[in-house]
Amino acid sequence: MRVPILRLGRVLLTSLPADLTDQQVMDLQIDALALIQSGKADGLVIDITAADVVDSYMARILSETAKMVKIMGGVAVLAGMQPAVALTLVEMGRDMIDMETAFDLEGGVAKVVRLVASRGGRHDEVPTT
Amino acid sequence: MTEPMHGVGQILLQNQAHVLDAWLARLHDTAPSAQPASLQLLKLELGTLVEKLTAFFLTGEGEGDALKSVEAQAAAISAACARDGLTPMETATLILSLKAIAGDLLNRESGRGTNELDRRRAALDAVVDKLALVTFASFVETREEIIRRQGRALLDLATPALPIWRHIILMPLVGIIDTQRARQVMEWLLEALAREEAHIAILDVTGVPLIDSRVALHLTKTVEAARLLGSQVIVTGISPDAAQTLVKLDVDLSSMITRGTLRAGLAEAFRLLGQNAKGPTETML
Amino acid sequence: MTKSRPPDRPEPAPGATTRALIDIRIQDDILRARQASRTAASAIGFTTVDQTRLATVVSELTRNALVYAGGGVCRVLTRLTVQERSVMIEVEDQGPGIADVTGALTRGFSTGRGLGLGLAAVRKLMDDLVIETCPGRTLVRTGMTRRR
């Protein structure tokens, strides 16, 4: 089963389940990039509150997804990581998660909005001077 | 072996009260730092030891349950001494003084210069020496247990995480930071961030006497872990000494927000909160 | 401590209890192994953080077995004594073996498909790591011990 991605305004939201397989993470990457490409969204918030394990594979796919979104002109934020997961990732090595982070879903949305604004605004708007 | 031991046993049995009195009379000299309350208890315990020792000699066997029982009693006395703050010297002297007391007794009862006396004294000395060793091991063990317990208590005490403002927690670190403590601090800080829904943690290291590259490494890890949670850490109170050390050791602290004083750190926390709160959210949604 | 030595059939640690044995055939098995290690560690009182470290390690090792050897088996053993609690993880497969163990333990090294961070991470999260490998059989055994 694919992880659903919701759209709130111009921000994509997705919440990862606790028992996420490698295939589901890959599918999520493909789906998110397709939605960014469609031009309906500027950013992506991935909520991982439920995830009690983030191993090196998942960390890499998430970081790569963020980079891909960035190359496509968007912003991706990882939100709601558990303290134990953060500790484990830091012990595993430097920069395991190479992407923006936020405290929770709400903070993630705010961060996407802020980053998009600081970058020069929405994709579908002509800047008003 | 049986005869001399049995002989010692008989002599002890007939003079139990005398041995105990002589032992107690010496207590003030051998253990001057003992408190009255612990002396009271010690008297009872020593009485039991004399009884068990007598029973052991009467069995006439070098090994066995009787000896184990004597050793256990000596270990219990020693552990009590360690808990009551007697010095190792006092504790050892206390046990060893039995040699002189019982030795005098043997001299008196066996008749001087006889072979019998020599063998009895040898039997007595062997046992008392053994007890002294048991006593020492038990003393050290008890002290170590106390130190471990205090270490744990100190670890719990010394690292509170205080919610000082909405979204801001303060964690003052006091004392030496070793690897185990650094790990613990990191866990507590992260759990506190999550629990208090804090966006910013101020880690004050004014009370940490030594900040070297190892401590700095733990600090940078903590900062990185907090970043993964979506929170920020401000480190305050780095002393001139620490600053000199860190620069000379070429430690990379570029990822860390540092401020000289707690006050400056707090100001920075408010600035960051204000900055994060701003943003044209409504235009996007 | 990390070392690599010629394979021989390892004896289980004295006093250890096998808590779980999971066949690794499909991706869902990785999740099952992860959950089993967490449950076993929790049962003998490991902290949430240590449970997470263990579950992450199991995830790394079982994925390696699945991706590089097409599958394997994961054993979780626990031991509780008066002084300490410990968990041991063993992952065994019949794959081609790890040609360069030292390389595989170095961060960033990989023989393909973008994996390879796994073993280096395992070494950092656990107290000890032993890798026995040759073509046809690889056993990775790693343990975590905590004072009570």
Coordinates of C-alpha atoms in Angstrom, one line a residue:
Chain A
M1 CA 0.0 0.0 0.0
R2 CA 1.3 3.5 -0.9
V3 CA 1.5 6.1 1.8
P4 CA -1.0 8.8 1.0
I5 CA 0.1 12.4 0.3
L6 CA -2.4 15.2 1.1
R7 CA -2.3 18.8 -0.2
L8 CA -3.0 21.8 2.1
G9 CA -2.9 25.0 0.1
R10 CA 0.5 24.7 -1.7
V11 CA 2.1 22.4 0.8
L12 CA 2.1 18.6 0.5
L13 CA 1.7 16.7 3.7
T14 CA 2.4 13.1 4.4
S15 CA 2.6 11.1 7.6
L16 CA 4.8 8.0 7.6
P17 CA 3.4 4.9 9.4
A18 CA 5.6 3.1 12.0
D19 CA 6.0 0.0 9.9
L20 CA 7.3 1.4 6.6
T21 CA 8.9 -0.9 4.1
D22 CA 11.8 0.1 1.9
Q23 CA 9.5 -0.1 -1.1
Q24 CA 7.0 2.3 0.5
V25 CA 9.7 4.9 1.1
M26 CA 10.8 4.7 -2.6
D27 CA 7.1 5.0 -3.8
L28 CA 6.7 8.0 -1.6
Q29 CA 9.7 9.7 -3.2
I30 CA 8.3 9.0 -6.7
D31 CA 4.8 10.3 -5.7
A32 CA 6.0 13.4 -4.0
L33 CA 8.3 14.4 -6.9
A34 CA 5.4 13.9 -9.4
L35 CA 3.2 16.2 -7.3
I36 CA 5.9 18.9 -7.1
Q37 CA 6.3 18.7 -10.8
S38 CA 2.6 19.2 -11.4
G39 CA 3.1 22.7 -10.1
K40 CA 0.3 22.5 -7.5
A41 CA 2.7 22.6 -4.5
D42 CA 5.9 24.4 -3.5
G43 CA 6.9 22.2 -0.5
L44 CA 6.6 18.9 1.2
V45 CA 6.3 18.1 4.9
I46 CA 7.1 14.6 5.9
D47 CA 5.8 13.8 9.4
I48 CA 7.7 10.9 11.0
T49 CA 6.2 11.1 14.5
A50 CA 5.1 7.5 14.3
A51 CA 8.5 6.1 13.1
D52 CA 10.4 4.4 15.9
V53 CA 13.3 3.4 13.7
V54 CA 15.0 5.4 11.0
D55 CA 17.9 3.4 9.7
S56 CA 20.7 4.5 7.2
Y57 CA 18.6 3.4 4.2
M58 CA 15.6 5.4 5.2
A59 CA 17.7 8.4 6.2
R60 CA 19.4 8.4 2.8
I61 CA 16.1 8.1 0.8
L62 CA 14.6 10.9 2.9
S63 CA 17.7 13.2 2.4
E64 CA 17.8 12.4 -1.3
T65 CA 14.1 13.2 -1.7
A66 CA 14.7 16.6 0.0
K67 CA 17.6 17.3 -2.5
M68 CA 15.4 16.2 -5.4
V69 CA 12.6 18.4 -4.3
K70 CA 15.1 21.3 -4.0
I71 CA 16.4 20.8 -7.5
M72 CA 12.8 20.9 -8.7
G73 CA 12.4 24.3 -7.0
G74 CA 10.6 23.2 -3.9
V75 CA 11.3 22.8 -0.2
A76 CA 11.1 19.6 1.9
V77 CA 10.9 19.5 5.7
L78 CA 11.1 16.5 8.0
A79 CA 8.9 16.9 11.1
G80 CA 8.3 15.3 14.4
M81 CA 11.3 13.0 14.9
Q82 CA 11.3 11.0 18.1
P83 CA 14.2 11.9 20.6
A84 CA 15.5 8.3 20.6
V85 CA 15.5 8.2 16.8
A86 CA 17.4 11.5 16.7
L87 CA 20.0 10.2 19.2
T88 CA 20.5 7.0 17.2
L89 CA 21.0 8.9 13.9
V90 CA 23.5 11.2 15.4
E91 CA 25.5 8.3 16.8
M92 CA 25.5 6.5 13.5
G93 CA 27.4 9.3 11.8
R94 CA 27.5 12.9 10.7
D95 CA 24.8 14.3 8.4
M96 CA 22.7 11.2 8.2
I97 CA 19.7 13.5 7.7
D98 CA 20.7 16.2 5.3
M99 CA 17.5 18.2 5.1
E100 CA 15.4 20.8 6.9
T101 CA 13.6 19.7 10.1
A102 CA 10.8 20.9 12.2
F103 CA 9.4 20.1 15.6
D104 CA 5.9 19.0 14.5
L105 CA 3.6 19.1 11.5
E106 CA 2.5 22.6 12.3
G107 CA 6.1 23.8 12.6
G108 CA 6.9 22.0 9.4
V109 CA 4.2 23.8 7.4
A110 CA 5.4 27.1 8.9
K111 CA 8.9 26.3 7.9
V112 CA 8.0 25.4 4.3
V113 CA 6.1 28.7 4.0
R114 CA 8.9 30.7 5.5
L115 CA 11.6 29.1 3.3
V116 CA 9.5 29.6 0.2
A117 CA 8.8 33.2 1.1
S118 CA 12.5 33.9 1.7
R119 CA 13.4 32.3 -1.6
G120 CA 11.1 34.7 -3.4
G121 CA 7.5 33.5 -3.1
R122 CA 5.2 31.0 -4.8
H123 CA 5.9 29.4 -8.1
D124 CA 2.7 30.4 -9.7
E125 CA 2.9 34.1 -8.8
V126 CA 4.4 37.0 -10.7
P127 CA 6.3 39.0 -8.1
T128 CA 4.6 42.3 -7.4
T129 CA 7.2 45.1 -6.9
Chain B
M1 CA 45.2 -29.6 63.3
T2 CA 42.2 -30.8 65.2
E3 CA 43.7 -30.7 68.7
P4 CA 45.1 -27.2 68.7
M5 CA 41.9 -25.8 67.2
H6 CA 39.8 -27.7 69.7
G7 CA 42.0 -26.3 72.5
V8 CA 41.6 -22.8 71.2
G9 CA 37.8 -23.4 71.1
Q10 CA 37.7 -24.7 74.6
I11 CA 39.6 -21.7 75.9
L12 CA 37.4 -19.2 74.0
L13 CA 34.3 -21.0 75.2
Q14 CA 35.3 -20.6 78.8
N15 CA 36.3 -16.9 78.3
Q16 CA 33.8 -15.6 75.8
A17 CA 32.7 -12.8 78.1
H18 CA 36.3 -11.8 78.9
V19 CA 37.3 -11.7 75.2
L20 CA 34.3 -9.6 74.3
D21 CA 34.9 -7.2 77.2
A22 CA 38.6 -6.8 76.2
W23 CA 37.6 -6.2 72.6
L24 CA 35.0 -3.6 73.5
A25 CA 37.4 -1.9 75.9
R26 CA 39.7 -1.3 72.9
L27 CA 37.0 -0.1 70.7
H28 CA 37.5 3.5 71.6
D29 CA 41.2 3.4 70.7
T30 CA 40.8 1.2 67.6
A31 CA 37.9 3.1 66.1
P32 CA 37.9 6.7 67.4
S33 CA 35.7 8.0 64.5
A34 CA 32.8 5.6 65.2
Q35 CA 29.6 7.3 66.3
P36 CA 27.9 6.2 69.6
A37 CA 25.0 4.7 67.7
S38 CA 27.2 2.6 65.5
L39 CA 29.3 1.6 68.5
Q40 CA 26.2 0.2 70.1
L41 CA 25.5 -1.9 67.0
L42 CA 29.1 -2.9 66.7
K43 CA 29.1 -4.3 70.2
L44 CA 26.3 -6.7 69.3
E45 CA 27.9 -7.7 66.1
L46 CA 31.3 -8.4 67.7
G47 CA 29.5 -10.5 70.4
T48 CA 28.0 -12.7 67.6
L49 CA 31.4 -12.9 65.9
V50 CA 33.0 -14.2 69.1
E51 CA 30.3 -16.8 69.5
K52 CA 30.7 -18.0 65.9
L53 CA 34.4 -18.0 66.2
T54 CA 34.2 -20.2 69.2
A55 CA 31.8 -22.6 67.5
F56 CA 34.2 -22.8 64.5
F57 CA 37.2 -23.7 66.6
L58 CA 35.2 -26.3 68.5
T59 CA 34.3 -28.1 65.3
G60 CA 38.1 -28.6 64.7
E61 CA 37.7 -28.4 61.0
G62 CA 39.8 -25.9 58.9
E63 CA 37.1 -25.5 56.3
G64 CA 33.4 -25.8 56.2
D65 CA 30.1 -24.1 57.0
A66 CA 31.3 -22.9 60.4
L67 CA 34.2 -21.0 58.8
K68 CA 31.9 -19.6 56.2
S69 CA 29.6 -18.4 58.9
V70 CA 32.5 -16.6 60.7
E71 CA 33.6 -15.0 57.5
A72 CA 30.1 -13.8 56.7
Q73 CA 29.8 -12.2 60.1
A74 CA 33.2 -10.5 59.7
A75 CA 32.2 -9.3 56.2
A76 CA 28.9 -7.9 57.7
I77 CA 30.8 -6.1 60.4
S78 CA 33.2 -4.6 57.9
A79 CA 30.4 -3.5 55.6
A80 CA 28.7 -1.8 58.6
C81 CA 32.0 -0.1 59.4
A82 CA 32.3 1.1 55.8
R83 CA 28.7 2.5 55.8
D84 CA 29.3 4.2 59.1
G85 CA 32.4 6.0 57.8
L86 CA 35.1 4.2 59.7
T87 CA 38.5 4.3 57.9
P88 CA 39.9 1.1 56.4
M89 CA 42.7 1.3 58.9
E90 CA 40.2 1.3 61.8
T91 CA 38.3 -1.6 60.4
A92 CA 41.3 -3.7 59.9
T93 CA 42.8 -2.8 63.3
L94 CA 39.5 -3.7 64.9
I95 CA 39.6 -7.3 63.5
L96 CA 43.3 -7.7 64.0
S97 CA 43.2 -6.7 67.6
L98 CA 41.5 -10.0 68.3
K99 CA 44.9 -11.6 67.7
A100 CA 46.4 -9.7 70.7
I101 CA 43.4 -10.3 72.9
A102 CA 42.9 -14.0 72.2
G103 CA 46.7 -14.4 72.1
D104 CA 47.1 -13.1 75.6
L105 CA 44.3 -15.4 76.7
L106 CA 46.1 -18.4 75.1
N107 CA 49.3 -17.5 76.8
R108 CA 47.7 -17.4 80.1
E109 CA 45.7 -20.6 79.7
S110 CA 48.2 -22.8 77.9
G111 CA 51.3 -22.2 79.9
R112 CA 54.2 -20.3 78.4
G113 CA 56.8 -21.8 76.1
T114 CA 55.0 -25.0 75.4
N115 CA 54.6 -26.5 71.9
E116 CA 51.0 -26.6 72.6
L117 CA 50.9 -22.9 72.8
D118 CA 52.8 -22.3 69.6
R119 CA 50.4 -24.5 67.7
R120 CA 47.3 -22.9 69.2
R121 CA 48.6 -19.5 68.4
A122 CA 49.3 -20.5 64.9
A123 CA 45.8 -21.8 64.5
L124 CA 44.4 -18.6 65.9
D125 CA 46.6 -16.3 63.7
A126 CA 45.7 -18.2 60.5
V127 CA 42.0 -17.6 61.1
V128 CA 42.3 -14.0 62.2
D129 CA 44.5 -13.2 59.2
K130 CA 42.0 -14.8 56.9
L131 CA 39.2 -12.7 58.5
A132 CA 41.3 -9.6 58.0
L133 CA 41.4 -10.3 54.3
V134 CA 37.7 -11.0 54.1
T135 CA 37.1 -7.8 56.1
F136 CA 39.2 -5.8 53.7
A137 CA 37.5 -7.2 50.5
S138 CA 34.1 -6.6 52.1
F139 CA 35.0 -3.0 53.1
V140 CA 36.2 -2.1 49.6
E141 CA 33.2 -3.7 48.0
T142 CA 30.8 -1.8 50.2
R143 CA 32.6 1.5 49.6
E144 CA 32.5 0.9 45.9
E145 CA 28.8 0.2 46.0
I146 CA 28.3 3.4 47.9
I147 CA 30.3 5.3 45.3
R148 CA 28.3 3.8 42.5
R149 CA 25.0 4.7 44.2
Q150 CA 26.1 8.2 44.9
G151 CA 27.3 8.5 41.3
R152 CA 23.9 7.6 40.0
A153 CA 22.2 9.9 42.5
L154 CA 24.5 12.7 41.4
L155 CA 23.7 12.1 37.8
D156 CA 20.0 12.4 38.5
L157 CA 20.4 15.4 40.6
A158 CA 22.8 17.5 38.6
T159 CA 21.0 17.7 35.3
P160 CA 17.5 19.3 35.5
A161 CA 15.8 20.6 32.4
L162 CA 13.8 23.7 33.4
P163 CA 11.0 25.1 31.2
I164 CA 11.8 28.8 31.6
W165 CA 9.6 30.3 28.9
R166 CA 7.1 29.0 26.3
H167 CA 9.2 26.9 23.9
I168 CA 12.5 27.5 25.9
I169 CA 14.1 25.1 28.3
L170 CA 17.3 25.7 30.3
M171 CA 19.7 22.9 31.2
P172 CA 22.5 24.0 33.5
L173 CA 25.4 21.5 33.5
V174 CA 27.4 21.2 36.7
G175 CA 30.5 19.1 37.2
I176 CA 32.8 16.8 35.2
I177 CA 31.3 15.6 31.9
D178 CA 32.6 12.1 31.1
T179 CA 31.4 10.0 28.2
Q180 CA 28.6 8.3 30.1
R181 CA 27.3 11.5 31.5
A182 CA 27.5 13.2 28.2
R183 CA 25.3 10.5 26.7
Q184 CA 22.9 10.8 29.6
V185 CA 22.7 14.6 29.2
M186 CA 22.0 14.2 25.5
E187 CA 19.2 11.8 26.2
W188 CA 17.6 14.0 28.9
L189 CA 17.9 17.2 26.8
L190 CA 16.2 15.6 23.8
E191 CA 13.5 14.0 25.9
A192 CA 12.9 17.3 27.7
L193 CA 12.7 19.1 24.3
A194 CA 10.0 16.7 23.1
R195 CA 8.2 16.7 26.4
E196 CA 8.1 20.5 26.9
E197 CA 7.5 21.1 23.2
A198 CA 10.5 23.3 23.4
H199 CA 12.0 24.9 20.2
I200 CA 15.1 26.1 22.0
A201 CA 17.3 24.6 24.7
I202 CA 19.9 26.7 26.5
L203 CA 22.7 24.5 27.7
D204 CA 24.7 26.4 30.3
V205 CA 28.2 25.0 30.9
T206 CA 29.3 27.6 33.4
G207 CA 29.6 24.9 36.1
V208 CA 31.6 22.5 33.9
P209 CA 35.2 22.8 35.1
L210 CA 36.9 21.4 32.0
I211 CA 35.8 21.6 28.4
D212 CA 38.1 19.7 26.1
S213 CA 37.7 18.3 22.6
R214 CA 35.9 15.3 23.9
V215 CA 33.2 17.3 25.7
A216 CA 33.0 19.6 22.6
L217 CA 32.3 16.6 20.4
H218 CA 29.4 15.6 22.7
L219 CA 28.1 19.1 22.6
T220 CA 28.1 19.2 18.8
K221 CA 26.4 15.8 18.7
T222 CA 23.7 17.2 21.1
V223 CA 23.2 20.2 18.9
E224 CA 22.9 18.0 15.8
A225 CA 20.4 15.7 17.5
A226 CA 18.3 18.7 18.6
R227 CA 18.4 19.9 15.0
L228 CA 16.9 16.6 13.9
L229 CA 14.0 17.2 16.3
G230 CA 13.5 20.6 14.8
S231 CA 14.9 22.5 17.8
Q232 CA 17.9 24.6 18.4
V233 CA 20.5 24.6 21.2
I234 CA 22.3 27.6 22.5
V235 CA 25.4 26.9 24.5
T236 CA 26.2 29.5 27.2
G237 CA 28.9 30.1 29.8
I238 CA 32.0 28.9 27.9
S239 CA 34.9 30.2 30.0
P240 CA 38.0 32.0 28.6
D241 CA 40.0 28.9 29.4
A242 CA 37.6 26.7 27.5
A243 CA 37.5 29.1 24.5
Q244 CA 41.3 29.1 24.4
T245 CA 41.4 25.3 24.6
L246 CA 38.8 24.8 21.9
V247 CA 40.4 27.1 19.4
K248 CA 43.9 25.7 20.0
L249 CA 42.5 22.2 19.6
D250 CA 40.9 23.4 16.4
V251 CA 37.5 22.0 17.3
D252 CA 34.8 22.9 14.8
L253 CA 32.0 24.6 16.6
S254 CA 30.6 26.4 13.6
S255 CA 27.3 24.5 13.8
M256 CA 26.8 25.7 17.4
I257 CA 25.2 28.9 18.6
T258 CA 27.3 30.0 21.6
R259 CA 27.0 33.0 23.9
G260 CA 29.2 34.1 26.7
T261 CA 26.6 34.5 29.4
L262 CA 23.3 32.9 30.2
R263 CA 21.7 36.4 29.8
A264 CA 23.0 36.8 26.3
G265 CA 21.9 33.2 25.5
L266 CA 18.4 34.0 26.7
A267 CA 18.3 37.2 24.6
E268 CA 19.4 35.1 21.6
A269 CA 16.6 32.5 22.3
F270 CA 14.0 35.2 22.2
R271 CA 15.4 36.6 19.0
L272 CA 15.3 33.2 17.4
L273 CA 11.7 32.6 18.6
G274 CA 10.6 35.9 17.2
Q275 CA 12.3 35.1 13.9
N276 CA 10.7 31.7 13.6
A277 CA 7.3 33.0 14.5
K278 CA 7.3 35.5 11.6
G279 CA 6.3 34.4 8.2
P280 CA 3.4 34.9 5.7
T281 CA 1.7 31.7 6.6
E282 CA -1.8 32.9 5.6
T283 CA -0.8 33.9 2.1
M284 CA 0.2 30.3 1.4
L285 CA -2.7 28.5 2.8
Chain C
M1 CA 36.0 -4.4 19.5
T2 CA 35.8 -5.4 15.9
K3 CA 37.5 -8.3 14.3
S4 CA 37.1 -10.6 11.4
R5 CA 38.2 -14.2 11.6
P6 CA 37.8 -17.5 9.7
P7 CA 34.3 -18.9 10.1
D8 CA 33.6 -21.6 12.6
R9 CA 30.3 -22.6 14.1
P10 CA 29.8 -20.2 17.0
E11 CA 28.7 -21.4 20.4
P12 CA 25.8 -19.5 22.0
A13 CA 26.9 -17.4 24.9
P14 CA 26.5 -19.2 28.3
G15 CA 23.2 -18.4 30.0
A16 CA 21.7 -16.8 26.9
T17 CA 18.0 -17.2 26.1
T18 CA 16.9 -17.2 22.5
R19 CA 14.1 -14.7 22.4
A20 CA 13.4 -14.7 18.8
L21 CA 14.3 -16.4 15.5
I22 CA 13.1 -14.7 12.3
D23 CA 13.5 -15.9 8.8
I24 CA 14.4 -13.0 6.5
R25 CA 12.8 -13.6 3.0
I26 CA 10.9 -10.4 2.2
Q27 CA 10.9 -6.7 3.2
D28 CA 8.2 -7.2 5.8
D29 CA 10.5 -9.7 7.6
I30 CA 12.9 -6.7 8.3
L31 CA 10.1 -5.0 10.2
R32 CA 9.2 -8.2 12.1
A33 CA 12.9 -8.7 13.1
R34 CA 13.0 -5.1 14.2
Q35 CA 9.9 -5.5 16.4
A36 CA 11.2 -8.8 17.9
S37 CA 14.4 -7.2 19.0
R38 CA 12.6 -4.3 20.5
T39 CA 10.3 -6.6 22.4
A40 CA 13.1 -8.8 23.7
A41 CA 15.2 -5.8 24.8
S42 CA 12.2 -4.2 26.5
A43 CA 11.4 -7.4 28.3
I44 CA 14.8 -7.3 30.2
G45 CA 14.6 -3.6 30.9
F46 CA 16.6 -1.8 28.2
T47 CA 15.8 1.9 27.9
T48 CA 13.8 3.3 24.9
V49 CA 16.9 4.8 23.5
D50 CA 18.8 1.4 23.7
Q51 CA 15.7 -0.4 22.2
T52 CA 15.9 2.1 19.3
R53 CA 19.6 1.5 18.8
L54 CA 19.0 -2.2 18.7
A55 CA 16.0 -2.1 16.4
T56 CA 18.0 0.2 14.0
V57 CA 20.9 -2.3 14.1
V58 CA 18.6 -5.2 13.3
S59 CA 17.2 -3.2 10.4
E60 CA 20.6 -2.6 9.0
L61 CA 21.8 -6.2 9.3
T62 CA 18.7 -7.9 8.0
R63 CA 18.5 -5.5 5.0
N64 CA 22.1 -6.4 4.2
A65 CA 21.1 -10.1 4.3
L66 CA 18.1 -9.5 2.1
V67 CA 19.7 -7.3 -0.5
Y68 CA 23.1 -9.0 -0.8
A69 CA 22.3 -12.6 0.0
G70 CA 18.6 -12.8 -0.9
G71 CA 17.7 -13.6 2.6
G72 CA 18.9 -15.2 5.8
V73 CA 18.0 -15.7 9.4
C74 CA 18.1 -13.3 12.4
R75 CA 18.5 -14.5 16.0
V76 CA 17.9 -12.3 19.1
L77 CA 19.4 -13.6 22.3
T78 CA 19.1 -11.9 25.7
R79 CA 20.7 -12.4 29.0
L80 CA 19.9 -11.0 32.4
T81 CA 22.3 -11.4 35.3
V82 CA 22.6 -9.8 38.7
Q83 CA 25.0 -7.2 37.4
E84 CA 24.0 -6.6 33.8
R85 CA 21.6 -7.0 31.0
S86 CA 22.7 -7.9 27.5
V87 CA 21.3 -8.5 24.1
M88 CA 23.0 -10.2 21.2
I89 CA 21.9 -10.0 17.6
E90 CA 23.1 -12.6 15.1
V91 CA 22.3 -12.4 11.4
E92 CA 23.4 -15.2 9.2
D93 CA 23.1 -15.7 5.4
Q94 CA 24.3 -18.0 2.6
G95 CA 25.3 -15.2 0.3
P96 CA 28.5 -14.4 -1.5
G97 CA 30.2 -13.0 1.6
I98 CA 31.8 -9.7 2.3
A99 CA 35.0 -9.4 0.2
D100 CA 36.4 -6.4 2.1
V101 CA 35.3 -6.3 5.7
T102 CA 37.6 -3.4 6.6
G103 CA 36.1 -1.5 3.7
A104 CA 32.6 -2.4 4.6
L105 CA 33.2 -1.0 8.1
T106 CA 34.4 2.3 6.7
R107 CA 31.7 4.8 6.3
G108 CA 30.5 5.4 2.8
F109 CA 32.0 2.2 1.4
S110 CA 29.6 0.2 -0.8
T111 CA 29.8 -2.6 -3.3
G112 CA 26.6 -1.4 -5.0
R113 CA 23.0 -0.3 -4.8
G114 CA 24.0 2.6 -2.5
L115 CA 24.2 0.6 0.7
G116 CA 27.2 0.2 2.9
L117 CA 26.7 2.7 5.7
G118 CA 25.1 0.0 7.6
L119 CA 28.0 -1.9 9.1
A120 CA 29.8 1.2 10.1
A121 CA 26.7 2.5 11.9
V122 CA 26.2 -0.9 13.7
R123 CA 29.7 -0.7 15.1
K124 CA 29.0 2.8 16.5
L125 CA 25.7 1.8 18.1
M126 CA 26.8 -1.5 19.6
D127 CA 29.5 -2.5 22.2
D128 CA 31.0 -5.2 20.0
L129 CA 30.8 -6.6 16.5
V130 CA 32.2 -9.8 15.1
I131 CA 32.0 -10.6 11.4
E132 CA 32.7 -14.1 10.1
T133 CA 32.5 -14.3 6.4
C134 CA 33.4 -16.4 3.4
P135 CA 31.7 -17.2 0.1
G136 CA 28.5 -19.1 1.0
R137 CA 28.2 -18.0 4.6
T138 CA 28.3 -14.8 6.5
L139 CA 27.6 -14.3 10.2
V140 CA 27.4 -11.0 11.8
R141 CA 27.1 -11.1 15.6
T142 CA 26.8 -7.9 17.7
G143 CA 26.0 -7.3 21.3
M144 CA 25.0 -4.6 23.7
T145 CA 25.5 -4.8 27.5
R146 CA 24.4 -2.4 30.2
R147 CA 25.1 -2.4 33.9
R148 CA 22.0 -2.8 36.0

